[in-house]
mmCIF file of C-alpha atoms and ligand atoms in Angstrom:
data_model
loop_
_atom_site.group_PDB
_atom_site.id
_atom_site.type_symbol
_atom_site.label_atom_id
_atom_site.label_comp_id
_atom_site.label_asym_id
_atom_site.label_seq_id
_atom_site.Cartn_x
_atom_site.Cartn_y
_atom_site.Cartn_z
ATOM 1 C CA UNK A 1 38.324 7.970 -9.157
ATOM 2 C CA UNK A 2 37.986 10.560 -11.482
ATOM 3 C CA UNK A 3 35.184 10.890 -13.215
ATOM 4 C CA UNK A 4 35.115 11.768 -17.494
ATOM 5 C CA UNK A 5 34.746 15.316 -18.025
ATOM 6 C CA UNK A 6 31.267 15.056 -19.981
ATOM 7 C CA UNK A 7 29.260 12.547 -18.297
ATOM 8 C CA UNK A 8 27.071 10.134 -20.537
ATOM 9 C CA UNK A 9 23.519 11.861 -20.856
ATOM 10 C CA UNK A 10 21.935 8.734 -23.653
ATOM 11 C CA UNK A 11 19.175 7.344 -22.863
ATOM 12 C CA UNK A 12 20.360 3.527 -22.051
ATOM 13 C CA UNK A 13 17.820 2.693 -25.117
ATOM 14 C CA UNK A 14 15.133 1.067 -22.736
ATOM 15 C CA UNK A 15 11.451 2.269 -23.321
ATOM 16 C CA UNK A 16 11.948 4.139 -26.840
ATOM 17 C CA UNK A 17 8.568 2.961 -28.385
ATOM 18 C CA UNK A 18 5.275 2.405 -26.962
ATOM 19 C CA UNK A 19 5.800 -1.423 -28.452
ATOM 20 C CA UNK A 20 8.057 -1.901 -25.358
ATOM 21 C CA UNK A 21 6.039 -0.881 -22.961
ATOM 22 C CA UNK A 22 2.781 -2.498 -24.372
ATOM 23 C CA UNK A 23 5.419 -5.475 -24.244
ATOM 24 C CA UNK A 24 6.411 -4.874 -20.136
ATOM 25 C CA UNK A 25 2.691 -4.577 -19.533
ATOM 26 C CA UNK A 26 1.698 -7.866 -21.663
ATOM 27 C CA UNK A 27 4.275 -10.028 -20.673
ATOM 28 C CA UNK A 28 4.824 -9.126 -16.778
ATOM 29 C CA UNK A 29 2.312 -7.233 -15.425
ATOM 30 C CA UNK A 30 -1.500 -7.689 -16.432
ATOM 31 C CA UNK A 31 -0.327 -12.277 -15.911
ATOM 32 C CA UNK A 32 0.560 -11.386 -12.495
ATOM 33 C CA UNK A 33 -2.366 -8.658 -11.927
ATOM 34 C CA UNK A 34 -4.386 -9.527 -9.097
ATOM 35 C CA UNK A 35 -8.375 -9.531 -10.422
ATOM 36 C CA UNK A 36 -9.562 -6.884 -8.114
ATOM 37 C CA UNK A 37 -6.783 -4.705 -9.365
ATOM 38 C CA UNK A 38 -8.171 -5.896 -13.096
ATOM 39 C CA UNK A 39 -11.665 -4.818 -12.266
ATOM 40 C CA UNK A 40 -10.809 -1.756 -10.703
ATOM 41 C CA UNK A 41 -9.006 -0.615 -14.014
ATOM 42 C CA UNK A 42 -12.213 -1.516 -16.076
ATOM 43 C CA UNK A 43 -14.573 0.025 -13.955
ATOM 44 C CA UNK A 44 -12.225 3.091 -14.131
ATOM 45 C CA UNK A 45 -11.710 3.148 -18.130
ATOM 46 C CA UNK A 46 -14.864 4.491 -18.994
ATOM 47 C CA UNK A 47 -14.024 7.575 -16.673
ATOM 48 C CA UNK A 48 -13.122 10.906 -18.211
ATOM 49 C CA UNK A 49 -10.167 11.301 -15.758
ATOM 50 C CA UNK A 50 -9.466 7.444 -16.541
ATOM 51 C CA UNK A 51 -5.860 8.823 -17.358
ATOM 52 C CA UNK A 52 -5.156 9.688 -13.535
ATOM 53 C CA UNK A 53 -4.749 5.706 -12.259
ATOM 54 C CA UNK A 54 -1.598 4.548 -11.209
ATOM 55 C CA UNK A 55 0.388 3.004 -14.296
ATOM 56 C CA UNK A 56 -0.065 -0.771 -13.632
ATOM 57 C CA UNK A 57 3.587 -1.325 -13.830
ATOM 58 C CA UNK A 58 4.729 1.185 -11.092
ATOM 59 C CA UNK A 59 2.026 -0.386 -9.259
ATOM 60 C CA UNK A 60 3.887 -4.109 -9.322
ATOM 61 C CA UNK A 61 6.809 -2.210 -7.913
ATOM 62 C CA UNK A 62 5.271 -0.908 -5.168
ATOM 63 C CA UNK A 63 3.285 -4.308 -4.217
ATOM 64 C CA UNK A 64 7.043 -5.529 -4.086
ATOM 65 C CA UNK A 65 8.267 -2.667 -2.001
ATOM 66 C CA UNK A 66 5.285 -2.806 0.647
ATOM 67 C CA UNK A 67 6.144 -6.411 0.749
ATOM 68 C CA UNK A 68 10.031 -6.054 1.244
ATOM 69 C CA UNK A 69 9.161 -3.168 4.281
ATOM 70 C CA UNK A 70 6.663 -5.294 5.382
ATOM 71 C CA UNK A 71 4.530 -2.343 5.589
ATOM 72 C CA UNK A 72 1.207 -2.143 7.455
ATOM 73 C CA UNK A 73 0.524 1.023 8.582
ATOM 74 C CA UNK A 74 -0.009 3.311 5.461
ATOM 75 C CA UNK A 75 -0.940 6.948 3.926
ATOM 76 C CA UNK A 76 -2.704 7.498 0.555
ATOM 77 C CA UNK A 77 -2.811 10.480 -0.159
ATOM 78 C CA UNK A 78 -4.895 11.345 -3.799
ATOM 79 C CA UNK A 79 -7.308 8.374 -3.873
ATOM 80 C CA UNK A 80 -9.646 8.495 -7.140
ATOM 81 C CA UNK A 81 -11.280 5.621 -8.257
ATOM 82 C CA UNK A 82 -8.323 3.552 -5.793
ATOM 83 C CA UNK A 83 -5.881 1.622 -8.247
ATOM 84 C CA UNK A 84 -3.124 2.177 -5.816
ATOM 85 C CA UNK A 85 -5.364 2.324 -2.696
ATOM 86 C CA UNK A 86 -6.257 -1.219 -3.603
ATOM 87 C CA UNK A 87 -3.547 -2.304 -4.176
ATOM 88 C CA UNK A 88 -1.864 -1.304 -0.660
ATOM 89 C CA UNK A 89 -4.955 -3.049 1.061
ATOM 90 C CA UNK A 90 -4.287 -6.733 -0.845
ATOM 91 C CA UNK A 91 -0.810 -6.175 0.389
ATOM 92 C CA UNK A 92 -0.731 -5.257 4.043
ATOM 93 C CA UNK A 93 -1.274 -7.987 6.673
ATOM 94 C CA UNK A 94 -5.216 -8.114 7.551
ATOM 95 C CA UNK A 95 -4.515 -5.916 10.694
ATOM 96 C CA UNK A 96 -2.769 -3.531 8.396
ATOM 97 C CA UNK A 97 -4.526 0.141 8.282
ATOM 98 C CA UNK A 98 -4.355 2.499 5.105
ATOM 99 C CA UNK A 99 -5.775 6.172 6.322
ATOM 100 C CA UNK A 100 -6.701 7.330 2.620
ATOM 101 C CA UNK A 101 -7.329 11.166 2.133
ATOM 102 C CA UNK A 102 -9.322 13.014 -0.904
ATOM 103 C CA UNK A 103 -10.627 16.019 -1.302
ATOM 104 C CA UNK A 104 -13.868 13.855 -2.992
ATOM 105 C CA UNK A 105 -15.349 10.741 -1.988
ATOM 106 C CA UNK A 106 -17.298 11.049 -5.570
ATOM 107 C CA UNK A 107 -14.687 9.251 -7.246
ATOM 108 C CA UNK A 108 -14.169 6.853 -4.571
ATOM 109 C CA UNK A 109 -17.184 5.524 -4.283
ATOM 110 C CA UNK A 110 -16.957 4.564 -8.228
ATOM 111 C CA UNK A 111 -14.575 2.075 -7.326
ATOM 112 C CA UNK A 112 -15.516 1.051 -3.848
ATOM 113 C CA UNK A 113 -18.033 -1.379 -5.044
ATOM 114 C CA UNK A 114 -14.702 -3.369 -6.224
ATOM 115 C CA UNK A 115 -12.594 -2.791 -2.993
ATOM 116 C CA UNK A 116 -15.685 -4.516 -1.017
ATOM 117 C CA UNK A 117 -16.028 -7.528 -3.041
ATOM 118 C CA UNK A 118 -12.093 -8.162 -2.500
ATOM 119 C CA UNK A 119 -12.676 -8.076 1.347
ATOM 120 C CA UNK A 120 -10.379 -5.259 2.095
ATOM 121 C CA UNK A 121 -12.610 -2.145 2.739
ATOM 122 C CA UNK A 122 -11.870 -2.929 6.698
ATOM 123 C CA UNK A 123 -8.442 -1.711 6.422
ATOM 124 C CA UNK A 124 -9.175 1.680 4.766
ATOM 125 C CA UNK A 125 -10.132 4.889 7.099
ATOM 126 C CA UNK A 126 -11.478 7.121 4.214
ATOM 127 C CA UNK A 127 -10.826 11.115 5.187
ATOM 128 C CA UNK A 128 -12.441 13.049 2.419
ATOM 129 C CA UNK A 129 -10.765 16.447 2.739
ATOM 130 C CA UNK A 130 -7.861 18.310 1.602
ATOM 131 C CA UNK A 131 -5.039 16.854 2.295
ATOM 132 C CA UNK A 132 -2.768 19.520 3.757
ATOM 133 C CA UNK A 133 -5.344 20.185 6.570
ATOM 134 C CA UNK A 134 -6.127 16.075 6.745
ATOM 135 C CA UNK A 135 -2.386 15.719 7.984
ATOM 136 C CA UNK A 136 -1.884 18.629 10.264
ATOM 137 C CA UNK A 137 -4.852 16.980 12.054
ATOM 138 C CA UNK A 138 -2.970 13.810 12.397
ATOM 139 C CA UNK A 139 -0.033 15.474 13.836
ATOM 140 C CA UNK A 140 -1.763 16.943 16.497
ATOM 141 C CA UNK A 141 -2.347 13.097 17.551
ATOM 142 C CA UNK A 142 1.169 12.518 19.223
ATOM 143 C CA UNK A 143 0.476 8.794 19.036
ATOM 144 C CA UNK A 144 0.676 9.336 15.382
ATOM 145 C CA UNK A 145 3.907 10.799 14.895
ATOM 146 C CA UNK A 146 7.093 8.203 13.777
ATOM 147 C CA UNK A 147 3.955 5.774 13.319
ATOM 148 C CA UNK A 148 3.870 5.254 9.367
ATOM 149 C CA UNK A 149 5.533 2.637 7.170
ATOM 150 C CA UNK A 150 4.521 3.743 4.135
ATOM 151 C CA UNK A 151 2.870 6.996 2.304
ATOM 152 C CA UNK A 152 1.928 6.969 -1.237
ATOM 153 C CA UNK A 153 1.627 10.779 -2.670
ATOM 154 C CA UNK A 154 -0.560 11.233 -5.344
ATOM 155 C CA UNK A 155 -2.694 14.691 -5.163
ATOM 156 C CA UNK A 156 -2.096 18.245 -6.143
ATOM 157 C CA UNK A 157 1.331 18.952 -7.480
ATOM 158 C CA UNK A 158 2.296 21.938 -5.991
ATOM 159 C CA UNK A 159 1.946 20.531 -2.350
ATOM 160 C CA UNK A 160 3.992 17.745 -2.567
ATOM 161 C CA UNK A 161 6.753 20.001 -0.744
ATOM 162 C CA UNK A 162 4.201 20.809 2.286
ATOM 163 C CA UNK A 163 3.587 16.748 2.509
ATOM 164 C CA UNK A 164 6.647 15.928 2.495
ATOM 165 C CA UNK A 165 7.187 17.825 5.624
ATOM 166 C CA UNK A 166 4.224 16.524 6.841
ATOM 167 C CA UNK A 167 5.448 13.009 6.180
ATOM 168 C CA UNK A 168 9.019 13.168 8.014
ATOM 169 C CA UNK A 169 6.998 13.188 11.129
ATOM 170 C CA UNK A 170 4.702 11.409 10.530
ATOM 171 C CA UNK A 171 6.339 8.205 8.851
ATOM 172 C CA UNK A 172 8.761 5.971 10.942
ATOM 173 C CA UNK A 173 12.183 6.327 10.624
ATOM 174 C CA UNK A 174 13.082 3.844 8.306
ATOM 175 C CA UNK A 175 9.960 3.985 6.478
ATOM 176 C CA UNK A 176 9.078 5.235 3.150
ATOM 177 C CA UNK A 177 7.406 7.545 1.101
ATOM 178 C CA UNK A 178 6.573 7.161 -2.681
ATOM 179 C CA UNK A 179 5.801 10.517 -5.099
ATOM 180 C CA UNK A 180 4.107 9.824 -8.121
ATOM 181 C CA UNK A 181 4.380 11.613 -11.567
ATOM 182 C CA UNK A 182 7.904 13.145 -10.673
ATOM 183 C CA UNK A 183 8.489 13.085 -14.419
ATOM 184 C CA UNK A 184 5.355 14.887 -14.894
ATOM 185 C CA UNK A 185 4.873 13.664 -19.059
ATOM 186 C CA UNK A 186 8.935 14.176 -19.428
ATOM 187 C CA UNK A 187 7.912 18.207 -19.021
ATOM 188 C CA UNK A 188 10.725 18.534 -16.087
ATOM 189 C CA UNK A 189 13.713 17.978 -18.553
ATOM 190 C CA UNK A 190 12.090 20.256 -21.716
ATOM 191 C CA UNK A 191 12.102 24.073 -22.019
ATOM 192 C CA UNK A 192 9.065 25.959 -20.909
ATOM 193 C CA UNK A 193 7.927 27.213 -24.375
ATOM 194 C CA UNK A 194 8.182 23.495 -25.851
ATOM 195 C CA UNK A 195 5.599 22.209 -23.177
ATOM 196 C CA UNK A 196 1.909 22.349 -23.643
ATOM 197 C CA UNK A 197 0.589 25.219 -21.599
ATOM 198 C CA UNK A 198 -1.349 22.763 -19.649
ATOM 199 C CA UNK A 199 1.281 20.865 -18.124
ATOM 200 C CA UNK A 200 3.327 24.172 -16.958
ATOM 201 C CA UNK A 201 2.388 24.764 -14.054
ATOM 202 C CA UNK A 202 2.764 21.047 -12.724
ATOM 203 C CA UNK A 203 6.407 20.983 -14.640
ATOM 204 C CA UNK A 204 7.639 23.828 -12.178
ATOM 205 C CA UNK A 205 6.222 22.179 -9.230
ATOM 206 C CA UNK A 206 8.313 18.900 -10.613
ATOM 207 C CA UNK A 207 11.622 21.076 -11.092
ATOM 208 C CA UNK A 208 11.137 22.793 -7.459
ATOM 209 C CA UNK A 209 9.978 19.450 -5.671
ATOM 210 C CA UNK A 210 12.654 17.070 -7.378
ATOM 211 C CA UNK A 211 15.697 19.823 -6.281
ATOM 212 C CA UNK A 212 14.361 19.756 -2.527
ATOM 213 C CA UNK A 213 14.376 15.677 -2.366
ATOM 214 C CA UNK A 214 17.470 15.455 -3.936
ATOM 215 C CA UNK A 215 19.098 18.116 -1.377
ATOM 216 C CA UNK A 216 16.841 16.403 1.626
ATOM 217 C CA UNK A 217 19.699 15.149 3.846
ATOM 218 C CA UNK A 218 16.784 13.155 5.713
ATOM 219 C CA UNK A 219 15.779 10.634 3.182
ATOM 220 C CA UNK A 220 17.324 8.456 0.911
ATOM 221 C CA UNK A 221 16.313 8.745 -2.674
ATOM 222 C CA UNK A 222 15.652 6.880 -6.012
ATOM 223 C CA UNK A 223 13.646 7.916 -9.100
ATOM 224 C CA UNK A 224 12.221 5.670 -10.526
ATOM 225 C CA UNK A 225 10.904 5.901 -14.147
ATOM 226 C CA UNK A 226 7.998 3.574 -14.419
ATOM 227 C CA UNK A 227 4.578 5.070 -15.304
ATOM 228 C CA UNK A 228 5.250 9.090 -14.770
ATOM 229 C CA UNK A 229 7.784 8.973 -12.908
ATOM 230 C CA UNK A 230 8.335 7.726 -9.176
ATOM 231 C CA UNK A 231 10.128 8.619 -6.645
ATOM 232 C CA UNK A 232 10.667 6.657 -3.621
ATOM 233 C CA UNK A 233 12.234 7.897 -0.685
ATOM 234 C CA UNK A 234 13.351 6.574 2.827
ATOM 235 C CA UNK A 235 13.480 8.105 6.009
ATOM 236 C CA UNK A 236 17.002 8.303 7.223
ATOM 237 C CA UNK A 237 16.503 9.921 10.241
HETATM 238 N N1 LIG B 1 -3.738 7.308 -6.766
HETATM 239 C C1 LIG B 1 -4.913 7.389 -7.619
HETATM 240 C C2 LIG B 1 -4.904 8.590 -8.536
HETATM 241 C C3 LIG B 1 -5.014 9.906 -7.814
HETATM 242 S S1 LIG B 1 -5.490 11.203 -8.896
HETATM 243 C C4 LIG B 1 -5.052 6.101 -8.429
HETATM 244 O O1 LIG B 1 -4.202 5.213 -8.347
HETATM 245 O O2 LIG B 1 -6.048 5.974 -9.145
HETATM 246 C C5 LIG B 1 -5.419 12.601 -7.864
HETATM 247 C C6 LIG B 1 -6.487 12.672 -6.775
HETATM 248 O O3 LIG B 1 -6.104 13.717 -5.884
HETATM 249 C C7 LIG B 1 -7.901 13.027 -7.254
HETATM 250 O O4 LIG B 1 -8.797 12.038 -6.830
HETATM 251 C C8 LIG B 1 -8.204 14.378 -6.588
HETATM 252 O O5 LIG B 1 -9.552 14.482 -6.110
HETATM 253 C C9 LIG B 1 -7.244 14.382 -5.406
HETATM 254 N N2 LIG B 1 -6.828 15.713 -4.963
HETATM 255 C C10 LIG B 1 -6.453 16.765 -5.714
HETATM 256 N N3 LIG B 1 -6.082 17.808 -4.927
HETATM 257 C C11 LIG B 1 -6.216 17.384 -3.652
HETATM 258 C C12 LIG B 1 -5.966 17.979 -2.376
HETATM 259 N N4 LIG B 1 -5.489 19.215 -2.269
HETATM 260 N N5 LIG B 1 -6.209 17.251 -1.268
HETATM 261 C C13 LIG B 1 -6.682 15.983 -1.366
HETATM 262 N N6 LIG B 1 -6.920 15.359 -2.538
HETATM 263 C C14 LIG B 1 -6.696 16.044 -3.667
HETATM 264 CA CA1 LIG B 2 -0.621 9.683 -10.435
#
């Protein structure tokens, strides 16, 4: 089939206003948010860097995901105050096993206090470290390699590239690997000079990381914009 000479490039109209997505969060997601997951976010709100938790929404998606995988071996990597390290632990069966890397446990430990009451601290092997070093490490465990179900990418920008290659090892073929932020505030799809200085540097990381997915012939991609921005990939081979 031939396709039209100038593709459609509209927005299909969904998310225009903030009203709709105070709507998506009121009406599907907070009703269905576990409590933990509740109490995490409030002990979180009062935190400068508050901002930085997974959107609640994308959050639902990926409960759904680990669920559909049936994911239970798992890879967080950017932990904070652990909205979406939580979350992973209520999902995974109780012999499931999240290794969760940071480069600080300070922020951690502001929401571990919640992740113990839910009964789910068990599961979590907490590496605080940078991350690129954190996964070499693991490779050079050959029991680890093809092992993973499920990574969830959520650290420094500009290394997303390096985990990724650190991830095709490491995760199962078959399994899969979720970026966050991919959108990166929209910044990706605007000219330099119209973007706030602040987010430039993470808007070329965006640009340079989304081209190598999409041209990855070893995964299977989908972006996905809920919350920043996420993509989820699968590993094909
Ligand atoms: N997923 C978290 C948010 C992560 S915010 C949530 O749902 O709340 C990003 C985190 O990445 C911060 O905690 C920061 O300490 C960590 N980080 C930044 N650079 C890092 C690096 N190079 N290695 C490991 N962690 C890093
Ligand atoms: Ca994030």
């Amino acid at each position: 089939m031939e396709l039209p000479e100038k593709l459609p490039t509209e927005p299909k109209g969904l998310l225009q206003t903030h009203e709709l997505y105070k709507y998506i969060l009121e009406t599907n997601v907070y009703p269905r948010e576990p409590e933990p997951l509740k109490d995490l976010r409030a002990v979180t709100s009062t935190h400068p860097w508050a901002v930085m938790g997974t959107a609640p929404d994308a959050g639902q998606m990926i409960t759904m995901l680990l669920k559909l995988v049936g994911a239970k071996k798992t890879i967080e990597i950017g932990v904070f105050t652990g909205y979406s390290l939580l979350l992973t632990a209520l999902t995974i069966p109780d012999n499931g096993k999240i290794v969760a890397i940071d480069v600080s446990r300070e922020w951690y430990e502001v929401g571990r206090p919640v992740i113990e009451k839910a009964g789910v601290e068990n599961k979590i092997e907490f590496i605080e470290s940078l991350a690129l070093p954190a996964l070499d490490k693991m490779l050079e465990n050959p029991e680890n390699e093809g092992s993973f179900d499920y990574a969830f990418v959520d650290a420094d920008k500009p290394n997303y590239i390096n985990y990724h290659e650190r991830l095709m090892k490491l995760l199962k073929v078959n399994g899969m690997v979720v970026y966050d932020n991919t959108l990166w505030f929209g910044s990706v799809a605007q000219p330099e000079d119209s973007v706030p200085e602040e987010f430039r540097e993470g808007r070329i990381a965006g640009i340079e990381f989304n081209k190598a997915l999409a041209a990855d012939p070893r995964i299977e991609i989908s972006m996905v914009p809920l919350g920043d921005g996420i993509t989820i990939c699968r590993r094909l081979y």
